[in-house]
């Protein structure tokens, strides 16, 4: 199920680590062989490694059923790459100190990098956390980082009662929503909805703050709040 797409997502990691494909469908690193299979019975991808001339041993599995889309295999690739780093003893190439903070790329539309930059400006305590996150994962995983750090920070701010800072936050998020690309707009809505959906008063304030300036933004926040309540998978992906 989407096996070829999974291998494509792993391609950059394989090239970086000089892992090559074999004719029998397995892969070879310097000291180990690697095999990836989809188990129809348990509905999961399975990752195996073996020392040269030894039997394969399963080191990781990832549940993946018919409800998931082709794009979802990226999560499998990330998990398997992390498992292989540990199994093969691969160390991260970049230290946290070498990681640069996200920047607004300066195009006609605001990107996810621009949104993340703005959120870190509101919550500067997480700048070092961002660098550590990128170093440990060898990339930025926006859903994970937002769930663990920025959404809880937004919830704390919106619960603080600091009206001036709350208005400033909503003004900034609304501007990014209006000027952002589709992905950025979705993340902006998700941040606010995930921060307020459990508290009716905070939700009402979020809708009221944005209704006049951008009714679509307000409506999308409302719709997303309902989606979080109704969809456990979505809820688990956003709520710490």
Coordinates of C-alpha atoms in Angstrom, one line a residue:
X1 CA 0.0 0.0 0.0
X2 CA 1.8 3.1 -1.3
X3 CA 5.1 1.3 -0.9
X4 CA 6.8 3.1 -3.8
X5 CA 5.8 6.5 -2.3
X6 CA 7.3 5.4 1.1
X7 CA 10.6 4.6 -0.6
X8 CA 10.5 8.0 -2.4
X9 CA 10.1 9.7 1.0
X10 CA 13.1 7.8 2.3
X11 CA 15.2 8.5 -0.8
X12 CA 17.0 11.6 0.6
X13 CA 17.9 9.7 3.8
X14 CA 19.1 6.7 1.9
X15 CA 21.3 8.8 -0.4
X16 CA 22.7 10.7 2.6
X17 CA 23.6 7.5 4.4
X18 CA 24.8 5.7 1.2
X19 CA 22.1 3.1 1.5
X20 CA 21.6 1.3 -1.9
X21 CA 18.8 -0.8 -3.3
X22 CA 19.3 -4.4 -4.1
X23 CA 17.7 -6.5 -6.9
X24 CA 15.7 -8.5 -4.4
X25 CA 13.9 -5.4 -3.0
X26 CA 16.1 -5.1 0.1
X27 CA 18.6 -2.3 0.8
X28 CA 22.2 -2.4 1.9
X29 CA 24.0 0.0 4.3
X30 CA 27.7 -0.3 5.0
X31 CA 27.3 -2.9 7.7
X32 CA 23.7 -4.0 7.6
X33 CA 20.9 -5.1 5.2
X34 CA 17.5 -3.4 5.4
X35 CA 14.1 -4.6 4.4
X36 CA 10.7 -2.9 4.4
X37 CA 7.4 -4.8 4.0
X38 CA 3.7 -4.2 4.4
X39 CA 1.9 -6.7 6.6
X40 CA -1.6 -7.1 5.3
X41 CA -2.7 -9.1 8.3
X42 CA -1.7 -6.5 10.9
X43 CA -2.2 -3.5 8.6
X44 CA 1.2 -2.0 9.2
X45 CA 4.5 -1.3 7.6
X46 CA 7.4 -3.3 9.1
X47 CA 11.1 -2.4 9.1
X48 CA 13.8 -5.1 9.4
X49 CA 17.6 -5.0 9.6
X50 CA 20.2 -7.7 9.6
X51 CA 23.9 -7.9 10.0
X52 CA 25.6 -9.2 6.9
X53 CA 24.8 -12.9 6.3
X54 CA 22.4 -12.9 9.3
X55 CA 18.6 -13.2 9.6
X56 CA 16.4 -10.1 9.5
X57 CA 15.1 -8.8 12.8
X58 CA 12.1 -6.4 13.0
X59 CA 13.1 -3.1 14.6
X60 CA 10.0 -1.0 14.0
X61 CA 6.4 -1.2 12.8
X62 CA 3.9 1.6 11.9
X63 CA 0.1 1.1 11.7
X64 CA -1.2 2.1 8.3
X65 CA -4.7 1.1 7.1
X66 CA -7.1 1.9 4.3
X67 CA -8.3 5.1 6.0
X68 CA -4.9 6.7 5.4
X69 CA -3.8 8.6 2.2
X70 CA -0.7 8.3 0.1
X71 CA 0.7 11.5 1.7
X72 CA 0.4 9.9 5.1
X73 CA 3.3 7.6 4.3
X74 CA 5.7 10.5 5.0
X75 CA 5.0 9.9 8.7
X76 CA 6.1 6.2 8.2
X77 CA 9.2 7.4 6.4
X78 CA 10.1 9.8 9.3
X79 CA 9.6 7.0 11.9
X80 CA 11.6 4.5 10.0
X81 CA 14.5 6.9 9.3
X82 CA 14.6 7.7 13.0
X83 CA 14.7 3.9 13.8
X84 CA 17.4 3.3 11.3
X85 CA 19.5 6.2 12.7
X86 CA 19.4 4.5 16.1
X87 CA 19.9 1.0 14.8
X88 CA 22.9 2.0 12.5
X89 CA 24.4 4.4 15.1
X90 CA 24.0 7.4 12.9
X91 CA 24.6 10.7 14.7
X92 CA 22.9 13.9 13.8
X93 CA 25.1 16.0 11.5
X94 CA 24.0 19.4 12.8
X95 CA 24.1 20.6 16.4
X96 CA 21.3 22.6 17.7
X97 CA 23.5 25.7 17.8
X98 CA 23.9 25.4 14.0
X99 CA 20.2 25.4 13.3
X100 CA 18.8 28.7 12.0
X101 CA 15.5 30.0 13.1
X102 CA 12.7 30.1 10.5
X103 CA 12.3 33.3 8.5
X104 CA 9.7 34.9 6.3
X105 CA 10.8 34.1 2.8
X106 CA 9.6 37.4 1.5
X107 CA 7.4 36.2 -1.3
X108 CA 3.9 37.4 -2.3
X109 CA 2.3 34.9 0.2
X110 CA 3.3 34.0 3.7
X111 CA 4.7 30.5 4.0
X112 CA 4.6 28.1 7.0
X113 CA 8.1 29.3 7.8
X114 CA 6.8 32.8 8.1
X115 CA 4.0 31.6 10.4
X116 CA 6.5 29.7 12.6
X117 CA 8.7 32.8 12.7
X118 CA 5.8 34.9 13.9
X119 CA 4.7 32.4 16.5
X120 CA 8.3 32.2 17.9
X121 CA 8.3 36.0 18.1
X122 CA 5.2 35.8 20.3
X123 CA 6.7 32.9 22.3
X124 CA 10.5 33.4 22.2
X125 CA 11.1 30.8 25.0
X126 CA 10.6 28.2 22.3
X127 CA 13.4 29.4 20.0
X128 CA 15.9 27.1 21.5
X129 CA 13.3 24.3 21.6
X130 CA 12.9 24.8 17.9
X131 CA 16.6 24.3 17.3
X132 CA 16.8 21.2 19.4
X133 CA 13.7 19.8 17.6
X134 CA 15.2 20.3 14.2
X135 CA 18.6 18.9 15.3
X136 CA 17.0 15.7 16.9
X137 CA 14.8 15.1 13.9
X138 CA 17.2 16.3 11.2
X139 CA 14.3 18.3 9.9
X140 CA 11.4 20.5 11.0
X141 CA 8.2 18.5 11.7
X142 CA 5.6 21.2 12.0
X143 CA 2.7 19.1 13.3
X144 CA 4.8 17.7 16.1
X145 CA 6.4 21.0 17.0
X146 CA 3.1 22.9 17.0
X147 CA 1.4 20.2 19.0
X148 CA 4.1 20.0 21.7
X149 CA 5.0 23.7 22.0
X150 CA 3.2 26.4 20.0
X151 CA -0.4 25.3 20.5
X152 CA 0.0 25.0 24.3
X153 CA 1.7 28.4 24.3
X154 CA -1.1 29.9 22.3
X155 CA -3.7 28.4 24.7
X156 CA -1.8 29.9 27.7
X157 CA -1.8 33.4 26.0
X158 CA -5.5 33.3 25.1
X159 CA -6.3 32.2 28.6
X160 CA -4.2 34.9 30.2
X161 CA -6.7 37.7 30.1
X162 CA -4.1 40.1 28.6
X163 CA -6.5 41.8 26.2
X164 CA -3.8 43.9 24.5
X165 CA -1.6 41.0 23.8
X166 CA -4.5 38.7 22.8
X167 CA -5.7 41.3 20.3
X168 CA -2.2 41.7 18.9
X169 CA -1.9 37.9 18.5
X170 CA -5.3 37.6 16.7
X171 CA -4.4 40.5 14.4
X172 CA -1.1 38.9 13.5
X173 CA -2.7 35.4 12.9
X174 CA -5.5 37.0 10.8
X175 CA -3.0 38.8 8.6
X176 CA -1.0 35.7 8.0
X177 CA -4.2 33.8 7.2
X178 CA -5.2 36.4 4.6
X179 CA -1.8 36.6 3.1
X180 CA -0.6 33.0 3.5
X181 CA -0.7 30.1 1.1
X182 CA -3.2 27.2 1.6
X183 CA -0.9 25.2 4.0
X184 CA -0.1 28.3 6.1
X185 CA -3.8 29.2 6.3
X186 CA -4.7 25.7 7.5
X187 CA -2.0 25.8 10.2
X188 CA -3.1 29.3 11.3
X189 CA -6.7 28.1 11.8
X190 CA -5.6 24.9 13.4
X191 CA -3.4 26.7 16.0
X192 CA -6.3 28.9 17.2
X193 CA -9.0 26.2 17.0
X194 CA -6.8 23.7 19.0
X195 CA -6.1 26.3 21.6
X196 CA -9.7 27.3 22.2
X197 CA -12.0 24.4 21.3
X198 CA -12.3 23.0 24.9
X199 CA -13.2 26.4 26.4
X200 CA -16.5 27.9 25.1
X201 CA -15.6 31.4 26.3
X202 CA -12.2 31.4 24.6
X203 CA -13.9 30.1 21.4
X204 CA -16.5 32.9 21.5
X205 CA -13.8 35.4 21.9
X206 CA -11.8 34.0 19.0
X207 CA -14.8 34.1 16.7
X208 CA -15.7 37.6 17.9
X209 CA -12.1 39.0 17.5
X210 CA -12.1 37.9 13.8
X211 CA -15.7 38.1 12.7
X212 CA -15.6 41.8 11.6
X213 CA -12.2 41.9 10.0
X214 CA -12.3 38.5 8.3
X215 CA -15.5 36.5 8.5
X216 CA -14.1 33.5 6.6
X217 CA -11.3 33.2 9.1
X218 CA -13.8 33.2 12.0
X219 CA -16.0 30.6 10.2
X220 CA -13.1 28.3 9.5
X221 CA -12.0 28.5 13.2
X222 CA -15.5 27.5 14.2
X223 CA -15.7 24.7 11.7
X224 CA -12.2 23.4 12.7
X225 CA -13.2 23.4 16.4
X226 CA -16.2 21.1 15.5
X227 CA -13.9 18.9 13.5
X228 CA -11.4 18.5 16.4
X229 CA -14.3 17.5 18.7
X230 CA -15.6 15.0 16.3
X231 CA -12.4 13.4 15.0
X232 CA -10.2 11.7 17.5
X233 CA -7.4 11.2 15.1
X234 CA -7.3 14.9 14.3
X235 CA -7.6 15.7 18.0
X236 CA -4.7 13.4 18.9
X237 CA -2.5 15.0 16.2
X238 CA -3.0 18.5 17.6
X239 CA -3.6 18.2 21.3
X240 CA -0.8 17.4 23.7

